[in-house]
Amino acid sequence: MTGKKMRSNFEATASVSVQNDAKNLVEFCVFRYLVRSGADVHPSLWDAAFRRLTFTAMLAWQRPYQEDLRSLNNASNRSKLPRGLVGEEAFVRIASSIPGAADRVTAHRLYRVLSRNMKGLSFEVWDTYIKELCGVLDERKLYQRTEASTLGLEPGETILSVGKNKRQPVQKWNGTMVWPGRLTLTDRALYFEANSLTSHQAPVRLDLTRGDAIVHKKRVGPFGAEVFDSAISVASKPDSEPWILEFVDFGGEKRRDTWLAIVKEIDTAYWFIGTYGPKDKDPSLKYMDGSKLGRKRALASASNSIARLQAVQHMLGQSSEDPSSLLQFYSIKDAPSAELVFETLAVTNWAGRMDSRAKELAVSNGVGEETPGAGQNAMGEDGSIYLSKWMTAPTWNSTKSQNFWKAYKGGISRGLVLGKNYVVGGLTNLDRAVRAWQEQSRVIDKTKATIDGAKLKGIPNNVDLLKELMLPFSIIAVNFQKLKRWEEPGVTAGFLIAAMGVVYMNWLRYLFPTMLLTCAGILVALRGLKVQGRLGDDFGKLTIRDQPETNTIQKIMALKDALTSLEDFLQKANIALLKLRTVALSRHLDSTNEVLWSLLAAGIVSWFVPFRYLLAAVLVDQFTADLPFRRKSVEEFFNRVNDWWSMIPATPVEVLPPENTSNTTDAHLPESNQGEAVLQALSEWLGDDQ
């Protein structure tokens, strides 16, 4: 089809609002070609002309106007290669639409890895990356032809990665025995072939299709001494015997981390299939055109993400980037708002056109432009349907999910729809879900930065910070002790008379709501001052003074192992108190507003409801929280609280230099004074004055 015909088709099918942006014409031309391929990996990736064309399309999308195109064409004629640097937005928009080259979930991270913090992505890097990706896929096909019969693979089982290196082998630990050999990962299992004198022994298999495999890092070593942090532990289910696999790597831990990530990616893919996909024997699948391929599409997505990770590592070596960040499923499993991404991926993989027989057999409850929920279906951009009976995951019933799909029904994603996940001039469901996830991730990253800044090194500094945070409570405790000791008889007598009066007049029921409303009033006042700009950025900041340097050797000898856990405990306690301080001092207005309304609501309810009823409600709540009919709601509530808590930043902490930097501790002590050295080091670590 010529360019003129393509443009005439665009003008005939697209709305005026879509035609007004020249980028949409580029999208129309690219998507119109890509939508024809139903392959998991676009076959044209092996074509050099296609790689040049896609890169040129990214440049054209980034600079769609005539002046830029003319200079681009002139440069292309001179060098035969596209010139220019592609930005992140253009890469995400175009590259993620090419099957196999990138996916929408990890496209931003892939771009940052390929561009390596440069101003943009050059054609040389793009071309090299695609060549490496094709090489990985070709290598898989070669292994599939040569090793499938040796491993005894099941029909349709695909080899994804083979771990073999004569200098750095894979070793399987069985107690204190070590067996070097070859490890193979497929889209269904792990296979290990122990080395023999001339070849390999018969393979042993560990299944990964349950979706609940236990995979984590493991230390290994001779005679049970866990000295080498280079292994992983893999168990197909919680109660099965794990495999201990060591990845010998003299250059670091990246090899082990890569295998840990790709094994978890396959396990998470099966978790996704089991949680968000229909059952394999669901009779409605045969009445939904294309839905039977959902499981295959999900596994292909995981397979392609692993291939992209391998291509990047072949291209750039063992980069500092976390391997899991480039894997579609594993990277977002525990991320905030990731449930929306999983839901849209489920619709992408399993939604299909409904057969006419489905209505006659009443396979679904309601069809049409309905939002998901009880008895309602979810719809893809192209009108494909994801049946409500498949929505067994509890996330479908959450308020966040309902609002997300209602927004889609309201027309937020309007554009020219060419196919599933191909919308010209608009956002797909997956685009919106990924944006929501990324926005919340950015907020959490900023919050995490404040938390990292509040984590102090060393026990003395953490003890000093804890003392500073606990100072108001210490003052209250000291004054209360003064009352108990009758150091000021008049004050103590007045307190006793007031307390007895409250008890005698039965005013205890007003005590708690009064405290809540008082706290709310203080928050209102501080919030108002913050909004007016009368509270500076340093308001609420804590200042402590750093401790003088101490003898490191003494610490290592006496207390390093014993006090590491104590340091971690103090850090967590300080972070919790710093977050509470942030809310109380209106340093994070969103959190302050939520706490403010919560305190007001709780205070008003407590004011009008008798205390005995509230106490009864608390008792009922505590004794019914673990019952089956409430367990899911309680878990969802605590998950929301945890998400909210994770987004509260910590109050900044300023650490001043020590007043006295002289070291009064001798660097070398005789053996007869080791006991005194331990006691002295303990005092220094606890921050006691000497």
XYZ file of C-alpha atoms in Angstrom:
690
model
C 0.000 0.000 0.000
C 1.417 3.404 -1.008
C 1.802 6.325 1.344
C -1.020 8.243 -0.321
C -3.421 5.328 0.093
C -2.374 4.918 3.718
C -3.023 8.594 4.372
C -6.372 8.506 2.614
C -7.391 5.498 4.697
C -6.306 7.329 7.827
C -8.370 10.388 6.943
C -11.359 8.204 6.074
C -11.350 6.163 9.290
C -9.947 8.477 11.970
C -11.939 11.174 13.709
C -11.020 14.835 13.323
C -9.470 14.976 16.792
C -7.206 12.042 15.941
C -6.222 13.539 12.564
C -5.118 16.806 14.164
C -1.933 15.251 15.582
C 0.696 14.204 13.038
C 1.979 11.558 15.448
C -1.246 9.664 14.984
C -0.559 9.250 11.262
C 2.768 7.621 12.134
C 1.009 5.366 14.632
C -1.612 4.453 12.048
C 1.007 3.392 9.500
C 3.028 1.392 12.030
C 0.092 -0.240 13.832
C -1.663 -1.048 10.568
C 1.341 -3.134 9.546
C 2.036 -4.715 12.941
C -1.557 -5.715 13.671
C -1.484 -8.161 10.767
C 1.033 -10.380 12.541
C -0.430 -12.675 15.164
C 2.977 -14.095 16.107
C 4.441 -13.793 19.598
C 7.677 -12.553 17.992
C 7.396 -10.502 14.820
C 9.135 -12.417 11.992
C 10.503 -9.216 10.447
C 12.867 -8.627 13.383
C 15.460 -10.673 11.482
C 15.208 -8.222 8.548
C 17.686 -5.320 8.620
C 15.324 -3.154 6.561
C 12.581 -3.650 9.139
C 14.922 -2.598 11.953
C 15.783 0.585 10.063
C 12.121 1.215 9.340
C 11.035 0.824 12.956
C 13.785 3.124 14.183
C 12.820 5.702 11.558
C 9.206 5.367 12.711
C 10.280 6.180 16.270
C 12.130 9.253 15.044
C 9.138 10.279 12.942
C 6.782 9.859 15.905
C 9.143 11.952 18.008
C 9.478 14.679 15.340
C 6.521 14.321 13.002
C 6.737 17.657 11.183
C 8.022 18.293 7.690
C 11.185 20.196 8.569
C 12.456 17.414 10.765
C 11.491 14.732 8.256
C 13.329 16.477 5.427
C 16.568 16.677 7.434
C 16.079 13.078 8.519
C 15.648 11.892 4.940
C 18.699 13.816 3.747
C 20.825 12.300 6.503
C 19.509 8.864 5.678
C 20.424 9.234 2.007
C 23.993 10.145 2.871
C 24.729 7.445 5.426
C 22.203 4.748 4.492
C 21.348 4.557 8.202
C 18.827 6.547 10.253
C 20.368 9.432 12.150
C 19.177 10.845 15.417
C 18.418 9.805 18.972
C 15.090 8.342 20.023
C 13.565 9.540 23.276
C 11.927 7.396 25.916
C 8.338 8.294 25.045
C 8.766 7.416 21.365
C 10.521 4.166 22.221
C 7.780 3.093 24.608
C 5.033 3.961 22.136
C 6.492 2.248 19.058
C 8.875 -0.443 20.324
C 6.381 -1.903 22.798
C 3.928 -2.412 19.934
C 6.379 -4.696 18.093
C 5.762 -8.284 19.247
C 8.850 -9.608 20.986
C 10.935 -6.428 20.831
C 9.539 -4.922 24.033
C 6.494 -5.101 26.269
C 4.500 -2.223 27.671
C 5.233 -3.076 31.308
C 9.041 -2.997 31.136
C 9.583 -0.750 28.086
C 10.656 2.241 30.202
C 13.276 0.200 32.036
C 14.484 -1.415 28.828
C 14.970 2.014 27.270
C 17.018 3.244 30.243
C 19.227 0.159 30.107
C 19.822 0.474 26.356
C 20.376 4.232 26.375
C 22.716 3.913 29.385
C 21.835 7.352 30.746
C 22.646 9.009 27.407
C 20.484 11.658 25.745
C 18.711 9.088 23.624
C 18.810 5.760 21.839
C 20.883 5.555 18.656
C 20.183 3.274 15.711
C 23.418 1.357 16.308
C 22.275 0.391 19.809
C 18.761 -0.485 18.603
C 20.096 -2.584 15.744
C 22.588 -4.393 17.983
C 19.917 -5.111 20.571
C 17.513 -6.611 18.020
C 20.324 -8.696 16.518
C 21.204 -10.041 19.961
C 17.537 -10.784 20.611
C 17.268 -12.696 17.351
C 20.450 -14.549 18.246
C 18.967 -15.627 21.577
C 15.819 -16.861 19.845
C 17.853 -18.729 17.223
C 19.946 -20.334 19.951
C 16.769 -21.520 21.643
C 15.604 -23.147 18.434
C 18.953 -24.898 18.113
C 18.766 -26.231 21.657
C 15.178 -27.280 21.023
C 16.217 -29.403 18.050
C 19.255 -30.980 19.706
C 18.219 -31.390 23.346
C 14.457 -31.973 23.333
C 14.735 -35.735 22.961
C 17.575 -35.977 25.490
C 15.583 -34.176 28.158
C 12.349 -35.951 27.299
C 10.376 -32.727 26.939
C 6.605 -32.800 26.886
C 4.780 -31.830 23.671
C 4.867 -28.056 23.287
C 7.499 -27.560 25.998
C 10.083 -24.950 25.005
C 13.680 -24.527 26.149
C 14.380 -21.012 27.449
C 17.886 -21.104 28.903
C 20.751 -23.563 29.334
C 23.343 -23.144 32.073
C 26.621 -24.755 31.154
C 30.129 -23.430 31.567
C 33.252 -25.561 31.890
C 35.091 -22.955 33.946
C 32.069 -21.876 35.997
C 29.694 -24.850 36.176
C 26.289 -25.201 37.757
C 26.516 -27.371 40.858
C 23.652 -29.195 42.552
C 24.103 -29.651 46.286
C 22.703 -32.727 47.994
C 23.598 -32.287 51.640
C 27.377 -32.049 51.650
C 27.699 -33.693 48.218
C 28.196 -31.539 45.125
C 27.285 -32.619 41.586
C 28.376 -30.364 38.702
C 26.263 -30.559 35.603
C 24.052 -28.797 33.087
C 20.898 -26.919 34.068
C 18.099 -26.288 31.571
C 15.079 -24.055 32.084
C 11.965 -24.601 30.002
C 8.606 -22.907 30.131
C 7.394 -25.718 32.401
C 10.264 -27.068 34.485
C 13.925 -27.174 35.455
C 16.111 -30.050 34.243
C 19.471 -30.961 35.740
C 21.913 -33.383 34.106
C 24.826 -34.338 36.322
C 28.188 -34.706 34.620
C 29.638 -38.150 34.016
C 33.037 -39.133 32.645
C 32.105 -38.662 28.994
C 28.673 -37.002 28.857
C 25.730 -36.293 31.154
C 23.642 -38.550 33.331
C 19.894 -38.945 32.922
C 18.084 -35.645 33.606
C 16.017 -35.036 36.731
C 13.009 -32.730 36.533
C 11.534 -30.112 38.868
C 8.066 -28.932 37.885
C 7.258 -25.190 37.869
C 3.666 -25.256 36.605
C 1.932 -25.020 39.990
C 2.592 -21.300 40.412
C 3.545 -21.616 44.093
C 7.198 -22.622 43.851
C 9.520 -21.516 46.642
C 12.544 -19.787 45.099
C 15.071 -17.791 47.090
C 18.776 -17.120 47.502
C 20.854 -19.629 49.413
C 24.330 -19.793 50.914
C 26.357 -22.965 50.464
C 29.728 -24.262 51.507
C 31.728 -27.335 52.475
C 30.749 -29.314 55.575
C 27.563 -27.315 55.985
C 29.356 -23.976 56.356
C 27.295 -21.381 54.477
C 30.129 -19.209 53.180
C 29.397 -18.819 49.436
C 26.455 -16.583 48.560
C 26.082 -17.949 45.040
C 23.194 -20.436 45.091
C 19.422 -20.571 44.882
C 16.927 -22.896 46.501
C 14.029 -24.078 44.319
C 11.089 -26.173 45.497
C 8.145 -26.933 43.221
C 5.736 -26.588 46.166
C 6.066 -25.555 49.822
C 6.230 -29.107 51.210
C 8.599 -30.603 48.607
C 12.340 -31.192 48.841
C 14.196 -28.167 47.392
C 16.991 -28.172 44.868
C 20.099 -26.274 45.932
C 21.763 -24.963 42.770
C 25.064 -23.095 42.942
C 26.124 -20.849 40.062
C 29.874 -20.517 40.282
C 30.764 -16.986 39.209
C 34.128 -15.482 40.052
C 32.958 -12.062 38.879
C 30.155 -11.565 41.394
C 26.573 -12.641 41.995
C 24.944 -11.526 38.731
C 24.834 -14.999 37.240
C 23.011 -16.351 40.279
C 20.705 -13.330 40.375
C 19.835 -13.786 36.697
C 18.842 -17.411 37.152
C 16.897 -16.551 40.284
C 14.977 -13.911 38.335
C 14.143 -16.032 35.294
C 13.006 -18.999 37.400
C 10.767 -16.668 39.379
C 9.450 -15.196 36.128
C 8.198 -18.614 34.996
C 6.739 -19.334 38.431
C 5.012 -15.937 38.497
C 3.650 -16.514 34.995
C 1.953 -19.700 36.184
C 0.718 -17.875 39.275
C -0.803 -15.277 36.942
C -2.416 -17.991 34.813
C -3.883 -19.705 37.861
C -5.101 -16.479 39.472
C -6.427 -14.458 36.532
C -7.028 -17.041 33.820
C -9.955 -19.421 33.333
C -9.612 -23.062 34.238
C -8.219 -25.314 31.524
C -11.412 -27.376 31.388
C -13.782 -24.406 31.465
C -16.501 -25.252 28.895
C -16.946 -21.599 27.950
C -13.487 -21.502 26.338
C -14.686 -23.331 23.249
C -17.335 -20.665 22.647
C -14.892 -17.720 22.911
C -12.840 -17.188 19.770
C -9.149 -16.891 20.696
C -9.537 -17.445 24.439
C -8.023 -20.921 24.272
C -4.688 -19.327 23.371
C -4.569 -17.184 26.523
C -2.338 -19.572 28.449
C 0.050 -19.814 25.488
C 0.154 -16.017 25.147
C 0.983 -15.548 28.830
C 3.838 -18.057 28.698
C 5.086 -16.485 25.463
C 5.186 -13.092 27.197
C 7.310 -14.544 29.995
C 9.519 -16.318 27.457
C 10.047 -13.123 25.459
C 10.910 -11.084 28.548
C 13.566 -13.657 29.475
C 14.926 -13.492 25.913
C 15.147 -9.694 26.119
C 17.031 -9.937 29.413
C 19.479 -12.399 27.879
C 19.921 -10.188 24.813
C 20.702 -7.158 26.971
C 23.216 -9.145 29.003
C 24.897 -10.473 25.855
C 25.037 -6.941 24.530
C 26.088 -4.987 27.623
C 27.531 -7.724 29.833
C 26.453 -8.146 33.442
C 25.113 -4.627 33.930
C 24.312 -3.141 37.308
C 20.599 -3.229 36.491
C 18.566 -5.661 38.564
C 17.725 -8.578 36.214
C 14.188 -8.796 37.561
C 13.406 -5.240 36.390
C 13.213 -6.414 32.753
C 10.864 -9.336 33.440
C 7.193 -8.623 32.814
C 5.456 -10.679 35.505
C 8.006 -10.999 38.292
C 8.904 -7.295 38.332
C 5.348 -6.218 39.205
C 3.978 -9.096 41.271
C 4.273 -7.263 44.601
C 4.227 -3.713 43.230
C 1.500 -1.200 44.199
C -1.390 -0.969 41.708
C 0.026 -4.032 39.932
C -3.366 -5.731 40.206
C -4.659 -3.384 37.498
C -1.794 -4.413 35.220
C -2.514 -8.084 35.834
C -6.211 -7.560 35.108
C -5.520 -5.815 31.813
C -2.990 -8.497 30.885
C -5.673 -11.091 31.604
C -8.103 -9.283 29.309
C -5.389 -9.016 26.653
C -4.565 -12.722 26.799
C -7.979 -14.348 27.297
C -10.617 -11.947 26.000
C -12.202 -13.172 22.778
C -15.154 -12.815 20.464
C -18.236 -14.594 21.711
C -19.591 -17.385 19.545
C -23.290 -17.236 18.738
C -23.753 -20.562 20.519
C -22.567 -19.017 23.776
C -25.705 -16.943 24.131
C -27.908 -19.939 23.498
C -26.110 -21.997 26.136
C -26.050 -19.073 28.623
C -22.338 -19.311 29.190
C -22.038 -15.776 30.551
C -24.139 -13.456 32.614
C -24.658 -10.349 30.538
C -22.850 -9.247 27.434
C -22.181 -5.804 26.117
C -20.464 -2.675 27.228
C -20.607 -3.484 30.891
C -18.015 -2.914 33.563
C -16.592 -5.816 35.516
C -18.134 -6.825 38.777
C -20.666 -9.330 39.963
C -22.198 -10.811 36.827
C -20.537 -8.343 34.444
C -17.893 -8.831 31.768
C -14.734 -6.877 30.956
C -14.137 -5.743 27.400
C -10.984 -5.151 25.407
C -10.384 -2.228 23.094
C -11.450 -4.268 20.074
C -14.706 -5.415 21.659
C -13.394 -8.782 22.827
C -14.952 -10.095 26.024
C -13.430 -11.409 29.237
C -16.208 -13.299 31.000
C -17.218 -12.424 34.546
C -17.081 -16.102 35.530
C -13.310 -15.941 34.994
C -12.944 -13.113 37.529
C -12.078 -15.340 40.457
C -9.234 -13.139 41.714
C -10.358 -10.926 44.639
C -8.803 -7.845 43.022
C -11.645 -7.670 40.483
C -14.046 -6.689 43.280
C -11.874 -3.905 44.683
C -12.929 -0.277 44.401
C -9.776 0.559 42.479
C -10.589 -2.052 39.849
C -14.205 -0.925 39.534
C -13.172 2.710 39.041
C -10.538 1.717 36.487
C -12.966 -0.159 34.241
C -15.708 2.433 34.685
C -13.266 5.077 33.430
C -12.672 2.964 30.326
C -16.410 2.733 29.747
C -16.597 6.522 30.076
C -14.352 7.003 27.054
C -10.986 7.898 28.553
C -9.197 5.647 26.067
C -10.973 6.809 22.906
C -9.004 6.685 19.690
C -8.892 4.781 16.443
C -8.880 1.093 17.388
C -7.018 -1.116 14.915
C -6.822 -4.192 17.114
C -6.218 -5.450 20.607
C -3.563 -3.200 22.194
C -3.386 -1.093 19.009
C -5.157 2.241 19.530
C -4.129 5.200 17.393
C -4.214 8.492 19.274
C -5.446 6.913 22.484
C -4.531 4.731 25.412
C -5.177 1.040 25.686
C -6.311 -0.549 28.923
C -2.766 -1.759 29.470
C -1.384 1.749 28.886
C -3.669 3.189 31.554
C -2.890 0.412 34.021
C 0.857 0.782 33.527
C 0.624 4.548 33.968
C -1.281 4.127 37.245
C 1.313 1.636 38.445
C 4.211 3.889 37.438
C 2.702 6.969 39.076
C 2.270 5.175 42.376
C 5.736 3.656 42.068
C 7.227 7.125 41.617
C 5.503 8.322 44.782
C 6.799 5.313 46.689
C 10.312 5.825 45.292
C 10.306 9.416 46.535
C 9.051 8.220 49.893
C 11.719 5.540 49.974
C 14.366 8.186 49.359
C 13.309 10.023 52.521
C 13.306 6.739 54.416
C 16.780 5.838 53.170
C 17.984 9.254 54.240
C 16.626 8.658 57.742
C 18.429 5.340 58.171
C 21.485 6.219 60.193
C 24.642 4.175 60.374
C 25.775 2.873 63.713
C 24.030 2.057 66.960
C 24.996 5.306 68.765
C 23.382 7.551 66.145
C 20.211 5.459 66.073
C 20.020 5.492 69.846
C 20.413 9.276 69.872
C 17.707 9.642 67.226
C 15.384 7.370 69.184
C 16.010 9.424 72.305
C 15.170 12.593 70.376
C 11.967 11.096 68.993
C 10.953 9.813 72.401
C 11.691 13.110 74.149
C 8.016 14.266 74.369
C 7.014 10.927 75.858
C 9.987 11.049 78.198
C 8.891 14.467 79.443
C 5.361 13.179 80.048
C 6.712 10.145 81.874
C 9.012 12.294 84.019
C 6.182 14.657 84.946
C 3.897 11.733 85.729
C 6.580 10.320 87.996
C 6.741 13.685 89.716
C 3.017 13.506 90.314
C 3.349 10.034 91.776
C 6.186 11.111 94.064
C 4.274 14.212 95.269
C 7.256 16.416 94.480
C 4.762 19.251 94.003
C 1.890 18.481 96.398
C -0.394 21.179 95.053
C -0.170 19.958 91.467
C -0.604 16.349 92.533
C -3.634 17.166 94.662
C -5.239 19.106 91.814
C -4.666 16.215 89.423
C -6.229 13.733 91.842
C -9.268 15.927 92.437
C -9.796 16.372 88.693
C -9.394 12.658 88.010
C -11.776 11.671 90.772
C -14.276 14.213 89.512
C -14.197 12.739 86.030
C -14.756 9.260 87.417
C -17.472 10.327 89.833
C -19.388 12.309 87.229
C -19.133 9.403 84.743
C -17.322 11.579 82.228
C -14.932 8.864 81.095
C -16.959 8.360 77.939
C -16.087 11.920 76.889
C -12.380 11.555 77.557
C -11.366 9.600 74.466
C -13.421 11.577 71.904
C -12.156 14.792 73.433
C -8.591 13.616 72.929
C -9.323 12.655 69.323
C -10.970 15.972 68.550
C -8.118 17.804 70.234
C -5.609 15.950 68.060
C -7.739 16.724 65.023
C -7.820 20.383 66.026
C -4.047 20.464 66.332
C -3.720 18.848 62.915
C -6.146 21.397 61.448
C -4.083 24.228 62.876
C -0.775 22.803 61.676
C -2.270 21.946 58.303
C -3.551 25.499 57.914
C -0.170 26.925 58.807
C 1.481 24.582 56.313
C -0.902 25.561 53.516
C -0.344 29.236 54.277
C 3.394 28.734 54.039
C 3.993 29.773 57.632
C 5.746 26.482 58.417
C 9.100 26.247 56.697
C 10.594 23.169 55.101
C 12.758 22.661 58.167
C 9.776 22.569 60.501
C 9.752 19.221 62.263
C 13.277 18.309 61.184
C 15.244 16.486 63.841
C 18.860 17.320 64.575
C 21.280 15.034 66.333
C 25.025 15.152 66.721
C 27.201 12.414 65.288
C 29.179 10.296 67.701
C 32.987 10.438 67.786
C 34.843 7.772 65.871
C 35.499 4.586 67.797
C 37.867 1.675 67.391
C 36.474 -0.446 64.559
C 38.515 -3.507 65.457
C 37.015 -3.629 68.923
C 33.510 -3.427 67.474
C 34.157 -6.260 65.034
C 35.722 -8.440 67.737
C 33.092 -7.915 70.403
C 29.763 -6.825 69.013
C 29.368 -6.861 65.218
C 27.263 -9.995 64.884
C 25.360 -9.467 68.143
C 24.297 -5.876 67.469
C 23.481 -5.996 63.740
C 19.949 -7.120 64.509
C 19.635 -4.419 67.170
C 20.674 -1.750 64.666
C 18.062 -2.960 62.212
C 15.404 -2.869 64.932
C 16.315 0.671 65.903
C 16.231 1.794 62.270
C 12.757 0.391 61.794
C 11.547 1.948 65.029
C 12.953 5.324 64.013
C 11.384 5.127 60.563
C 7.982 4.377 62.070
C 8.265 7.301 64.469
C 9.542 9.618 61.739
C 6.539 8.742 59.590
C 4.193 9.490 62.478
C 6.013 12.776 62.959
C 5.529 13.579 59.261
C 1.780 13.082 59.573
C 1.501 14.962 62.862
C 3.445 18.000 61.608
C 1.703 18.214 58.213
C 4.845 17.512 56.230
C 2.843 15.260 53.877
C -0.523 16.917 53.318
C -2.245 13.963 51.654
C -1.511 11.716 54.595
C -2.353 14.481 57.036
C -5.725 15.021 55.376
C -6.545 11.312 55.517
C -5.568 11.088 59.172
C -7.474 14.260 59.903
C -10.716 12.963 58.437
C -10.192 9.596 60.110
C -9.728 11.216 63.499
C -12.768 13.411 62.995
C -14.909 10.459 61.955
C -13.686 8.279 64.809
C -14.187 11.072 67.303
C -17.733 11.818 66.195
C -18.712 8.148 66.220
C -17.198 7.648 69.659
C -19.016 10.735 70.899
C -22.491 9.474 70.070
C -22.089 5.704 70.488
C -21.940 4.416 74.104
C -18.588 3.074 75.162
C -19.934 -0.333 76.075
C -21.173 -0.747 72.505
C -17.801 0.241 71.109
C -16.087 -2.193 73.441
C -18.465 -4.934 72.349
C -17.754 -4.105 68.708
C -14.006 -4.310 69.337
C -14.386 -7.686 71.002
C -16.543 -8.986 68.157
C -14.029 -7.687 65.638
C -11.079 -9.334 67.367
C -12.777 -12.689 67.725
C -14.121 -12.829 64.188
C -11.152 -11.485 62.236
C -9.791 -14.931 61.363
C -13.102 -16.559 60.446
C -13.451 -17.570 56.787
C -16.266 -15.143 56.002
C -14.115 -12.158 57.080
C -10.608 -13.291 56.273
C -10.481 -11.822 52.761
C -11.895 -8.461 53.822
C -9.461 -8.216 56.739
C -6.527 -9.082 54.486
C -7.641 -6.495 51.924
C -7.950 -3.870 54.683
C -4.457 -4.504 55.988
C -3.064 -4.487 52.445
C -4.580 -1.041 51.920
C -3.163 0.168 55.223
C 0.264 -1.167 54.253
C 0.094 0.579 50.858
C -0.931 3.837 52.540
C 1.799 3.512 55.153
C 4.468 2.823 52.540
C 3.661 6.130 50.797
C 4.251 8.318 53.889
C 7.700 9.938 53.723
C 9.978 10.159 56.731
C 10.841 13.438 58.393
C 14.300 14.634 57.270
C 17.068 14.037 59.773
C 20.139 16.235 59.911
C 23.266 14.679 61.362
C 25.748 17.249 62.636
C 29.471 16.530 62.890
C 30.691 15.483 66.317
C 31.871 18.138 68.721
C 34.944 16.148 69.731
C 36.553 14.023 66.996
C 39.455 12.786 69.103
C 39.591 9.050 69.654
C 40.253 8.265 73.284
C 40.400 4.519 72.695
C 43.763 2.890 72.088
C 44.126 1.137 68.776
C 45.889 -1.856 70.247
C 45.099 -3.610 73.515
C 46.912 -6.511 75.142
C 45.176 -9.860 75.313
C 44.718 -9.507 79.076
C 42.419 -6.526 78.508
C 40.068 -8.182 75.984
C 37.247 -8.343 78.535
C 37.550 -4.632 79.264
C 37.629 -3.933 75.518
C 34.356 -5.786 75.046
C 32.678 -3.814 77.834
C 34.036 -0.527 76.501
C 32.905 -1.318 72.944
C 29.466 -2.237 74.262
C 29.206 1.112 76.007
C 30.272 2.929 72.845
C 27.767 1.063 70.645
C 24.960 1.852 73.078
C 25.918 5.526 73.078
C 26.759 5.820 76.767
C 28.968 8.665 77.857
C 32.342 7.600 79.137
